[in-house]
């Protein structure tokens, strides 16, 4: 009973700490995970702004309602905010935050300010806009980590040694992640894909998969001809797989063999899985059926 009470007190203290202040604000699960891993074992706190159940595409609607006040309160106490401004100019969260704190520093994880830092490899989606899902391309994760780390060191030089050490650890883990996923695709002999979500375009590009077809409309709008055409294409090409970022529906599971479907976590929302310092990139590892 005493252990339980101590655990409860500790939990309340941790919650209070995050409620009182956060040094760094984030608005996407990917930037939150990368930033949190870089400041591990420092005194810096990272705050994820959106409700866990909200997808990143709901950020603007959240800001237009109660999210605006929440962001205003958090921004007053923060020092920096990590965004993807260069590839996601529609994101107005930093503009709102800066209204509350003119000294707030923006860290654009998609574009380095230094001449040697580089930027992420960006894709243009079907609407002619740059895809915001750059984190689905494994090659971009290392770039984003380096960009964030450089800015964190510039803002908090007293933590430079630890941040740089965390960065090197991250880069090793990210290489291992890429090798692991590449091996899974190789073992399954995946060479081409039918994508069921636009968020997977960056994933396919990162692993050099040929996109045979795209079915972005909701499955409820599919017809018997849709399933028939899928089966025909899969039968013709054993290296062709369906890749989805959604839970596999009963209908799709009944129509298509399990071994021809890959389920990928697109990190659209935080959900129940948050940052784990022991396995910081577990969210990217989770793909298969």
PDB file of C-alpha atoms in Angstrom:
ATOM      1  CA  UNK A   1       0.000   0.000   0.000  1.00  0.00           C
ATOM      2  CA  UNK A   2       2.880   2.337   0.886  1.00  0.00           C
ATOM      3  CA  UNK A   3       4.540   1.656  -2.486  1.00  0.00           C
ATOM      4  CA  UNK A   4       1.296   2.409  -4.242  1.00  0.00           C
ATOM      5  CA  UNK A   5       0.942   5.717  -2.388  1.00  0.00           C
ATOM      6  CA  UNK A   6       4.533   6.653  -3.181  1.00  0.00           C
ATOM      7  CA  UNK A   7       3.953   5.859  -6.851  1.00  0.00           C
ATOM      8  CA  UNK A   8       0.834   8.006  -6.816  1.00  0.00           C
ATOM      9  CA  UNK A   9       2.688  10.912  -5.217  1.00  0.00           C
ATOM     10  CA  UNK A  10       5.514  10.579  -7.734  1.00  0.00           C
ATOM     11  CA  UNK A  11       3.019  10.555 -10.589  1.00  0.00           C
ATOM     12  CA  UNK A  12       1.373  13.700  -9.264  1.00  0.00           C
ATOM     13  CA  UNK A  13       4.732  15.422  -8.930  1.00  0.00           C
ATOM     14  CA  UNK A  14       5.659  14.549 -12.512  1.00  0.00           C
ATOM     15  CA  UNK A  15       2.256  15.693 -13.755  1.00  0.00           C
ATOM     16  CA  UNK A  16       2.587  18.925 -11.813  1.00  0.00           C
ATOM     17  CA  UNK A  17       6.001  19.550 -13.299  1.00  0.00           C
ATOM     18  CA  UNK A  18       4.681  19.291 -16.837  1.00  0.00           C
ATOM     19  CA  UNK A  19       1.591  21.293 -15.960  1.00  0.00           C
ATOM     20  CA  UNK A  20       3.640  24.145 -14.515  1.00  0.00           C
ATOM     21  CA  UNK A  21       6.125  24.604 -17.346  1.00  0.00           C
ATOM     22  CA  UNK A  22       7.551  23.167 -20.519  1.00  0.00           C
ATOM     23  CA  UNK A  23      10.705  24.438 -22.166  1.00  0.00           C
ATOM     24  CA  UNK A  24       9.879  23.094 -25.620  1.00  0.00           C
ATOM     25  CA  UNK A  25       6.521  22.763 -27.377  1.00  0.00           C
ATOM     26  CA  UNK A  26       5.699  20.292 -30.159  1.00  0.00           C
ATOM     27  CA  UNK A  27       2.612  19.730 -32.314  1.00  0.00           C
ATOM     28  CA  UNK A  28       3.339  16.477 -34.165  1.00  0.00           C
ATOM     29  CA  UNK A  29       4.092  13.057 -32.646  1.00  0.00           C
ATOM     30  CA  UNK A  30       7.237  12.718 -34.767  1.00  0.00           C
ATOM     31  CA  UNK A  31       8.838  15.986 -33.659  1.00  0.00           C
ATOM     32  CA  UNK A  32       7.796  15.267 -30.080  1.00  0.00           C
ATOM     33  CA  UNK A  33       9.497  11.868 -30.067  1.00  0.00           C
ATOM     34  CA  UNK A  34      12.664  13.142 -31.739  1.00  0.00           C
ATOM     35  CA  UNK A  35      12.928  16.173 -29.453  1.00  0.00           C
ATOM     36  CA  UNK A  36      12.188  14.189 -26.291  1.00  0.00           C
ATOM     37  CA  UNK A  37      14.900  11.685 -27.148  1.00  0.00           C
ATOM     38  CA  UNK A  38      17.435  14.480 -27.687  1.00  0.00           C
ATOM     39  CA  UNK A  39      16.847  16.121 -24.291  1.00  0.00           C
ATOM     40  CA  UNK A  40      16.804  12.850 -22.371  1.00  0.00           C
ATOM     41  CA  UNK A  41      18.723  13.172 -19.071  1.00  0.00           C
ATOM     42  CA  UNK A  42      18.722  16.970 -19.199  1.00  0.00           C
ATOM     43  CA  UNK A  43      16.550  19.363 -17.212  1.00  0.00           C
ATOM     44  CA  UNK A  44      14.563  20.320 -20.324  1.00  0.00           C
ATOM     45  CA  UNK A  45      10.888  19.441 -20.603  1.00  0.00           C
ATOM     46  CA  UNK A  46       8.951  18.816 -23.817  1.00  0.00           C
ATOM     47  CA  UNK A  47       5.204  19.366 -24.089  1.00  0.00           C
ATOM     48  CA  UNK A  48       2.962  17.840 -26.773  1.00  0.00           C
ATOM     49  CA  UNK A  49       0.166  20.291 -27.478  1.00  0.00           C
ATOM     50  CA  UNK A  50      -2.654  18.383 -29.148  1.00  0.00           C
ATOM     51  CA  UNK A  51      -5.027  16.022 -27.359  1.00  0.00           C
ATOM     52  CA  UNK A  52      -3.712  12.482 -27.865  1.00  0.00           C
ATOM     53  CA  UNK A  53      -6.758  11.432 -29.891  1.00  0.00           C
ATOM     54  CA  UNK A  54      -6.397  14.278 -32.415  1.00  0.00           C
ATOM     55  CA  UNK A  55      -4.631  13.711 -35.714  1.00  0.00           C
ATOM     56  CA  UNK A  56      -2.181  16.348 -36.928  1.00  0.00           C
ATOM     57  CA  UNK A  57      -4.597  17.378 -39.667  1.00  0.00           C
ATOM     58  CA  UNK A  58      -6.957  18.583 -36.935  1.00  0.00           C
ATOM     59  CA  UNK A  59      -4.406  21.033 -35.559  1.00  0.00           C
ATOM     60  CA  UNK A  60      -5.973  24.072 -37.215  1.00  0.00           C
ATOM     61  CA  UNK A  61      -9.499  23.227 -36.083  1.00  0.00           C
ATOM     62  CA  UNK A  62      -8.175  22.656 -32.556  1.00  0.00           C
ATOM     63  CA  UNK A  63      -6.468  26.050 -32.606  1.00  0.00           C
ATOM     64  CA  UNK A  64      -9.696  27.720 -33.726  1.00  0.00           C
ATOM     65  CA  UNK A  65     -11.477  26.453 -30.603  1.00  0.00           C
ATOM     66  CA  UNK A  66     -10.209  25.694 -27.102  1.00  0.00           C
ATOM     67  CA  UNK A  67      -6.720  24.859 -28.346  1.00  0.00           C
ATOM     68  CA  UNK A  68      -5.897  28.518 -28.881  1.00  0.00           C
ATOM     69  CA  UNK A  69      -6.211  29.309 -25.172  1.00  0.00           C
ATOM     70  CA  UNK A  70      -4.272  26.187 -24.214  1.00  0.00           C
ATOM     71  CA  UNK A  71      -1.447  27.081 -26.593  1.00  0.00           C
ATOM     72  CA  UNK A  72      -1.433  30.668 -25.313  1.00  0.00           C
ATOM     73  CA  UNK A  73      -0.911  29.477 -21.737  1.00  0.00           C
ATOM     74  CA  UNK A  74       1.854  27.024 -22.665  1.00  0.00           C
ATOM     75  CA  UNK A  75       3.650  29.491 -24.928  1.00  0.00           C
ATOM     76  CA  UNK A  76       3.993  32.071 -22.162  1.00  0.00           C
ATOM     77  CA  UNK A  77       6.278  29.691 -20.247  1.00  0.00           C
ATOM     78  CA  UNK A  78       8.139  28.057 -23.142  1.00  0.00           C
ATOM     79  CA  UNK A  79      11.463  28.941 -24.727  1.00  0.00           C
ATOM     80  CA  UNK A  80      11.215  27.107 -28.061  1.00  0.00           C
ATOM     81  CA  UNK A  81       8.699  25.410 -30.321  1.00  0.00           C
ATOM     82  CA  UNK A  82       9.530  22.660 -32.816  1.00  0.00           C
ATOM     83  CA  UNK A  83       7.594  22.901 -36.088  1.00  0.00           C
ATOM     84  CA  UNK A  84       7.729  21.723 -39.699  1.00  0.00           C
ATOM     85  CA  UNK A  85       7.160  25.212 -41.063  1.00  0.00           C
ATOM     86  CA  UNK A  86       9.104  24.855 -44.312  1.00  0.00           C
ATOM     87  CA  UNK A  87       7.003  21.942 -45.534  1.00  0.00           C
ATOM     88  CA  UNK A  88       3.820  22.813 -43.644  1.00  0.00           C
ATOM     89  CA  UNK A  89       3.256  26.575 -44.018  1.00  0.00           C
ATOM     90  CA  UNK A  90      -0.454  26.078 -43.256  1.00  0.00           C
ATOM     91  CA  UNK A  91       0.459  25.298 -39.642  1.00  0.00           C
ATOM     92  CA  UNK A  92      -0.252  28.509 -37.732  1.00  0.00           C
ATOM     93  CA  UNK A  93       0.537  27.153 -34.265  1.00  0.00           C
ATOM     94  CA  UNK A  94       3.806  29.089 -33.939  1.00  0.00           C
ATOM     95  CA  UNK A  95       2.093  32.316 -35.010  1.00  0.00           C
ATOM     96  CA  UNK A  96      -0.487  31.838 -32.258  1.00  0.00           C
ATOM     97  CA  UNK A  97       2.211  30.928 -29.743  1.00  0.00           C
ATOM     98  CA  UNK A  98       4.326  33.961 -30.565  1.00  0.00           C
ATOM     99  CA  UNK A  99       1.372  36.231 -29.853  1.00  0.00           C
ATOM    100  CA  UNK A 100       1.687  35.029 -26.282  1.00  0.00           C
ATOM    101  CA  UNK A 101       5.483  35.114 -26.127  1.00  0.00           C
ATOM    102  CA  UNK A 102       7.418  37.324 -28.534  1.00  0.00           C
ATOM    103  CA  UNK A 103      10.692  35.746 -27.362  1.00  0.00           C
ATOM    104  CA  UNK A 104       9.618  32.234 -28.365  1.00  0.00           C
ATOM    105  CA  UNK A 105      12.137  30.581 -30.707  1.00  0.00           C
ATOM    106  CA  UNK A 106      10.994  28.480 -33.652  1.00  0.00           C
ATOM    107  CA  UNK A 107      12.934  25.303 -34.442  1.00  0.00           C
ATOM    108  CA  UNK A 108      11.991  24.212 -37.955  1.00  0.00           C
ATOM    109  CA  UNK A 109      12.780  20.492 -38.014  1.00  0.00           C
ATOM    110  CA  UNK A 110      12.370  20.376 -41.789  1.00  0.00           C
ATOM    111  CA  UNK A 111      14.890  23.098 -42.670  1.00  0.00           C
ATOM    112  CA  UNK A 112      18.191  23.961 -41.013  1.00  0.00           C
ATOM    113  CA  UNK A 113      19.216  27.581 -40.589  1.00  0.00           C
ATOM    114  CA  UNK A 114      22.900  26.707 -40.952  1.00  0.00           C
ATOM    115  CA  UNK A 115      24.540  26.398 -44.366  1.00  0.00           C
ATOM    116  CA  UNK A 116      25.589  22.785 -43.710  1.00  0.00           C
ATOM    117  CA  UNK A 117      22.408  21.550 -42.021  1.00  0.00           C
ATOM    118  CA  UNK A 118      20.336  20.745 -45.091  1.00  0.00           C
ATOM    119  CA  UNK A 119      16.641  19.988 -45.208  1.00  0.00           C
ATOM    120  CA  UNK A 120      14.296  17.029 -45.438  1.00  0.00           C
ATOM    121  CA  UNK A 121      13.451  15.378 -48.748  1.00  0.00           C
ATOM    122  CA  UNK A 122       9.937  16.634 -49.480  1.00  0.00           C
ATOM    123  CA  UNK A 123       7.242  15.189 -51.731  1.00  0.00           C
ATOM    124  CA  UNK A 124       4.344  16.927 -53.453  1.00  0.00           C
ATOM    125  CA  UNK A 125       0.943  15.346 -52.767  1.00  0.00           C
ATOM    126  CA  UNK A 126      -2.060  14.953 -55.072  1.00  0.00           C
ATOM    127  CA  UNK A 127      -3.303  18.458 -54.149  1.00  0.00           C
ATOM    128  CA  UNK A 128      -0.044  19.987 -55.321  1.00  0.00           C
ATOM    129  CA  UNK A 129       1.063  20.713 -51.756  1.00  0.00           C
ATOM    130  CA  UNK A 130       4.203  19.502 -50.016  1.00  0.00           C
ATOM    131  CA  UNK A 131       3.495  16.392 -47.951  1.00  0.00           C
ATOM    132  CA  UNK A 132       3.817  16.981 -44.214  1.00  0.00           C
ATOM    133  CA  UNK A 133       4.537  13.303 -43.545  1.00  0.00           C
ATOM    134  CA  UNK A 134       8.282  13.666 -44.093  1.00  0.00           C
ATOM    135  CA  UNK A 135       8.915  11.599 -40.949  1.00  0.00           C
ATOM    136  CA  UNK A 136       7.636   8.516 -42.809  1.00  0.00           C
ATOM    137  CA  UNK A 137      10.765   8.606 -44.956  1.00  0.00           C
ATOM    138  CA  UNK A 138      13.483   7.005 -42.779  1.00  0.00           C
ATOM    139  CA  UNK A 139      16.179   9.113 -44.421  1.00  0.00           C
ATOM    140  CA  UNK A 140      14.478  12.244 -43.134  1.00  0.00           C
ATOM    141  CA  UNK A 141      14.508  11.155 -39.501  1.00  0.00           C
ATOM    142  CA  UNK A 142      18.264  11.523 -39.174  1.00  0.00           C
ATOM    143  CA  UNK A 143      18.146  14.931 -40.862  1.00  0.00           C
ATOM    144  CA  UNK A 144      15.354  16.099 -38.581  1.00  0.00           C
ATOM    145  CA  UNK A 145      17.246  14.890 -35.511  1.00  0.00           C
ATOM    146  CA  UNK A 146      20.381  16.777 -36.548  1.00  0.00           C
ATOM    147  CA  UNK A 147      18.454  19.972 -37.285  1.00  0.00           C
ATOM    148  CA  UNK A 148      16.645  19.881 -33.947  1.00  0.00           C
ATOM    149  CA  UNK A 149      19.834  19.009 -32.051  1.00  0.00           C
ATOM    150  CA  UNK A 150      21.792  21.894 -33.609  1.00  0.00           C
ATOM    151  CA  UNK A 151      19.154  24.404 -32.569  1.00  0.00           C
ATOM    152  CA  UNK A 152      18.769  22.939 -29.085  1.00  0.00           C
ATOM    153  CA  UNK A 153      22.514  23.239 -28.527  1.00  0.00           C
ATOM    154  CA  UNK A 154      22.457  26.846 -29.742  1.00  0.00           C
ATOM    155  CA  UNK A 155      19.639  27.694 -27.322  1.00  0.00           C
ATOM    156  CA  UNK A 156      20.918  25.662 -24.358  1.00  0.00           C
ATOM    157  CA  UNK A 157      24.727  25.368 -24.728  1.00  0.00           C
ATOM    158  CA  UNK A 158      24.966  24.134 -21.144  1.00  0.00           C
ATOM    159  CA  UNK A 159      23.298  20.903 -22.321  1.00  0.00           C
ATOM    160  CA  UNK A 160      25.356  20.612 -25.510  1.00  0.00           C
ATOM    161  CA  UNK A 161      27.386  17.589 -24.454  1.00  0.00           C
ATOM    162  CA  UNK A 162      24.345  15.525 -23.485  1.00  0.00           C
ATOM    163  CA  UNK A 163      22.279  16.577 -26.494  1.00  0.00           C
ATOM    164  CA  UNK A 164      25.120  15.653 -28.859  1.00  0.00           C
ATOM    165  CA  UNK A 165      25.556  12.309 -27.111  1.00  0.00           C
ATOM    166  CA  UNK A 166      21.830  11.651 -27.412  1.00  0.00           C
ATOM    167  CA  UNK A 167      21.988  12.606 -31.084  1.00  0.00           C
ATOM    168  CA  UNK A 168      24.719  10.056 -31.779  1.00  0.00           C
ATOM    169  CA  UNK A 169      22.694   7.396 -29.968  1.00  0.00           C
ATOM    170  CA  UNK A 170      19.640   8.358 -32.006  1.00  0.00           C
ATOM    171  CA  UNK A 171      21.500   8.187 -35.301  1.00  0.00           C
ATOM    172  CA  UNK A 172      22.669   4.659 -34.494  1.00  0.00           C
ATOM    173  CA  UNK A 173      19.150   3.591 -33.520  1.00  0.00           C
ATOM    174  CA  UNK A 174      17.690   5.176 -36.652  1.00  0.00           C
ATOM    175  CA  UNK A 175      20.176   3.314 -38.853  1.00  0.00           C
ATOM    176  CA  UNK A 176      19.216   0.100 -37.102  1.00  0.00           C
ATOM    177  CA  UNK A 177      15.544   0.942 -37.628  1.00  0.00           C
ATOM    178  CA  UNK A 178      16.046   1.504 -41.351  1.00  0.00           C
ATOM    179  CA  UNK A 179      18.026  -1.716 -41.697  1.00  0.00           C
ATOM    180  CA  UNK A 180      15.379  -3.658 -39.773  1.00  0.00           C
ATOM    181  CA  UNK A 181      12.498  -2.365 -41.881  1.00  0.00           C
ATOM    182  CA  UNK A 182      14.451  -2.852 -45.096  1.00  0.00           C
ATOM    183  CA  UNK A 183      15.101  -6.444 -44.068  1.00  0.00           C
ATOM    184  CA  UNK A 184      11.389  -7.031 -43.434  1.00  0.00           C
ATOM    185  CA  UNK A 185      10.541  -5.680 -46.882  1.00  0.00           C
ATOM    186  CA  UNK A 186      13.321  -7.785 -48.419  1.00  0.00           C
ATOM    187  CA  UNK A 187      12.203 -10.955 -46.640  1.00  0.00           C
ATOM    188  CA  UNK A 188       8.626 -10.412 -47.797  1.00  0.00           C
ATOM    189  CA  UNK A 189       9.932  -9.532 -51.280  1.00  0.00           C
ATOM    190  CA  UNK A 190       8.037  -6.260 -51.344  1.00  0.00           C
ATOM    191  CA  UNK A 191       8.991  -4.218 -54.408  1.00  0.00           C
ATOM    192  CA  UNK A 192       5.809  -2.327 -55.274  1.00  0.00           C
ATOM    193  CA  UNK A 193       2.756  -1.129 -53.410  1.00  0.00           C
ATOM    194  CA  UNK A 194      -0.878  -0.134 -53.551  1.00  0.00           C
ATOM    195  CA  UNK A 195      -1.215   2.691 -51.038  1.00  0.00           C
ATOM    196  CA  UNK A 196      -4.435   3.198 -49.089  1.00  0.00           C
ATOM    197  CA  UNK A 197      -3.407   6.534 -47.553  1.00  0.00           C
ATOM    198  CA  UNK A 198      -1.602   9.617 -48.784  1.00  0.00           C
ATOM    199  CA  UNK A 199       0.485   9.648 -45.608  1.00  0.00           C
ATOM    200  CA  UNK A 200       2.321   6.594 -46.958  1.00  0.00           C
ATOM    201  CA  UNK A 201       3.775   8.316 -50.025  1.00  0.00           C
ATOM    202  CA  UNK A 202       6.883   9.341 -48.066  1.00  0.00           C
ATOM    203  CA  UNK A 203       7.227   5.807 -46.692  1.00  0.00           C
ATOM    204  CA  UNK A 204       7.152   4.318 -50.193  1.00  0.00           C
ATOM    205  CA  UNK A 205       9.649   6.882 -51.467  1.00  0.00           C
ATOM    206  CA  UNK A 206      12.006   6.301 -48.554  1.00  0.00           C
ATOM    207  CA  UNK A 207      12.155   2.570 -49.205  1.00  0.00           C
ATOM    208  CA  UNK A 208      12.157   2.985 -52.988  1.00  0.00           C
ATOM    209  CA  UNK A 209       8.913   1.107 -53.518  1.00  0.00           C
ATOM    210  CA  UNK A 210       7.185   1.524 -56.866  1.00  0.00           C
ATOM    211  CA  UNK A 211       3.631   2.791 -56.319  1.00  0.00           C
ATOM    212  CA  UNK A 212       1.431   0.672 -58.565  1.00  0.00           C
ATOM    213  CA  UNK A 213      -1.841   2.265 -57.486  1.00  0.00           C
ATOM    214  CA  UNK A 214      -3.449   4.552 -54.927  1.00  0.00           C
ATOM    215  CA  UNK A 215      -6.826   4.006 -53.245  1.00  0.00           C
ATOM    216  CA  UNK A 216      -7.324   6.953 -50.913  1.00  0.00           C
ATOM    217  CA  UNK A 217     -11.118   6.928 -50.797  1.00  0.00           C
ATOM    218  CA  UNK A 218     -12.705   5.365 -47.675  1.00  0.00           C
ATOM    219  CA  UNK A 219     -13.290   1.635 -47.880  1.00  0.00           C
ATOM    220  CA  UNK A 220     -16.996   2.229 -47.376  1.00  0.00           C
ATOM    221  CA  UNK A 221     -17.004   3.646 -50.921  1.00  0.00           C
ATOM    222  CA  UNK A 222     -15.320   0.604 -52.429  1.00  0.00           C
ATOM    223  CA  UNK A 223     -17.341  -1.727 -54.626  1.00  0.00           C
ATOM    224  CA  UNK A 224     -17.036  -5.381 -55.519  1.00  0.00           C
ATOM    225  CA  UNK A 225     -15.133  -4.251 -58.613  1.00  0.00           C
ATOM    226  CA  UNK A 226     -12.568  -2.540 -56.373  1.00  0.00           C
ATOM    227  CA  UNK A 227     -11.787  -5.762 -54.526  1.00  0.00           C
ATOM    228  CA  UNK A 228     -11.813  -7.726 -57.766  1.00  0.00           C
ATOM    229  CA  UNK A 229      -9.263  -5.370 -59.313  1.00  0.00           C
ATOM    230  CA  UNK A 230      -7.071  -5.556 -56.199  1.00  0.00           C
ATOM    231  CA  UNK A 231      -7.082  -9.342 -56.323  1.00  0.00           C
ATOM    232  CA  UNK A 232      -6.232  -9.308 -60.027  1.00  0.00           C
ATOM    233  CA  UNK A 233      -3.243  -7.022 -59.554  1.00  0.00           C
ATOM    234  CA  UNK A 234      -1.946  -8.974 -56.563  1.00  0.00           C
ATOM    235  CA  UNK A 235      -2.279 -12.250 -58.455  1.00  0.00           C
ATOM    236  CA  UNK A 236      -0.305 -10.883 -61.397  1.00  0.00           C
ATOM    237  CA  UNK A 237       2.587  -9.535 -59.327  1.00  0.00           C
ATOM    238  CA  UNK A 238       3.834 -11.460 -56.255  1.00  0.00           C
ATOM    239  CA  UNK A 239       6.039  -8.490 -55.272  1.00  0.00           C
ATOM    240  CA  UNK A 240       3.013  -6.179 -55.033  1.00  0.00           C
ATOM    241  CA  UNK A 241       1.608  -5.471 -51.557  1.00  0.00           C
ATOM    242  CA  UNK A 242      -1.191  -3.380 -50.094  1.00  0.00           C
ATOM    243  CA  UNK A 243       0.083  -0.860 -47.535  1.00  0.00           C
ATOM    244  CA  UNK A 244      -2.297   0.873 -45.149  1.00  0.00           C
ATOM    245  CA  UNK A 245      -1.982   3.108 -42.092  1.00  0.00           C
ATOM    246  CA  UNK A 246      -5.438   2.189 -40.806  1.00  0.00           C
ATOM    247  CA  UNK A 247      -6.713  -0.771 -38.873  1.00  0.00           C
ATOM    248  CA  UNK A 248      -7.402  -3.534 -41.362  1.00  0.00           C
ATOM    249  CA  UNK A 249     -11.145  -3.835 -41.805  1.00  0.00           C
ATOM    250  CA  UNK A 250     -12.921  -7.161 -41.650  1.00  0.00           C
ATOM    251  CA  UNK A 251     -13.953  -6.801 -45.285  1.00  0.00           C
ATOM    252  CA  UNK A 252     -10.404  -6.169 -46.489  1.00  0.00           C
ATOM    253  CA  UNK A 253      -9.078  -8.986 -44.317  1.00  0.00           C
ATOM    254  CA  UNK A 254     -11.670 -11.385 -45.733  1.00  0.00           C
ATOM    255  CA  UNK A 255     -11.002 -10.382 -49.333  1.00  0.00           C
ATOM    256  CA  UNK A 256      -7.191 -10.163 -49.335  1.00  0.00           C
ATOM    257  CA  UNK A 257      -4.690 -12.665 -47.938  1.00  0.00           C
ATOM    258  CA  UNK A 258      -3.094 -11.452 -44.697  1.00  0.00           C
ATOM    259  CA  UNK A 259       0.449 -11.894 -45.971  1.00  0.00           C
ATOM    260  CA  UNK A 260      -0.166  -9.373 -48.783  1.00  0.00           C
ATOM    261  CA  UNK A 261      -1.081  -6.487 -46.467  1.00  0.00           C
ATOM    262  CA  UNK A 262       1.332  -4.300 -44.509  1.00  0.00           C
ATOM    263  CA  UNK A 263      -0.016  -2.046 -41.768  1.00  0.00           C
ATOM    264  CA  UNK A 264       2.164   0.993 -41.060  1.00  0.00           C
ATOM    265  CA  UNK A 265       1.866   3.447 -38.169  1.00  0.00           C
ATOM    266  CA  UNK A 266       1.929   6.876 -39.832  1.00  0.00           C
ATOM    267  CA  UNK A 267       2.195   8.734 -36.496  1.00  0.00           C
ATOM    268  CA  UNK A 268      -0.839  10.785 -37.444  1.00  0.00           C
ATOM    269  CA  UNK A 269      -1.830  11.063 -33.781  1.00  0.00           C
ATOM    270  CA  UNK A 270      -0.182  10.435 -30.445  1.00  0.00           C
ATOM    271  CA  UNK A 271      -2.868   8.007 -29.312  1.00  0.00           C
ATOM    272  CA  UNK A 272      -2.082   5.720 -26.427  1.00  0.00           C
ATOM    273  CA  UNK A 273       1.559   5.251 -27.382  1.00  0.00           C
ATOM    274  CA  UNK A 274       3.750   8.097 -26.158  1.00  0.00           C
ATOM    275  CA  UNK A 275       7.479   8.645 -25.844  1.00  0.00           C
ATOM    276  CA  UNK A 276       9.456   5.797 -24.284  1.00  0.00           C
ATOM    277  CA  UNK A 277      13.100   6.626 -23.603  1.00  0.00           C
ATOM    278  CA  UNK A 278      14.056   2.936 -23.675  1.00  0.00           C
ATOM    279  CA  UNK A 279      12.632   2.449 -27.172  1.00  0.00           C
ATOM    280  CA  UNK A 280      12.121   5.973 -28.544  1.00  0.00           C
ATOM    281  CA  UNK A 281      11.483   4.900 -32.125  1.00  0.00           C
ATOM    282  CA  UNK A 282       9.126   2.021 -31.406  1.00  0.00           C
ATOM    283  CA  UNK A 283       6.321   3.792 -33.258  1.00  0.00           C
ATOM    284  CA  UNK A 284       8.280   3.522 -36.514  1.00  0.00           C
ATOM    285  CA  UNK A 285       9.127  -0.136 -35.877  1.00  0.00           C
ATOM    286  CA  UNK A 286       5.465  -1.101 -35.669  1.00  0.00           C
ATOM    287  CA  UNK A 287       4.616  -2.150 -39.192  1.00  0.00           C
ATOM    288  CA  UNK A 288       3.228  -5.498 -40.390  1.00  0.00           C
ATOM    289  CA  UNK A 289      -0.067  -7.231 -39.961  1.00  0.00           C
TER     290      UNK A 289
END
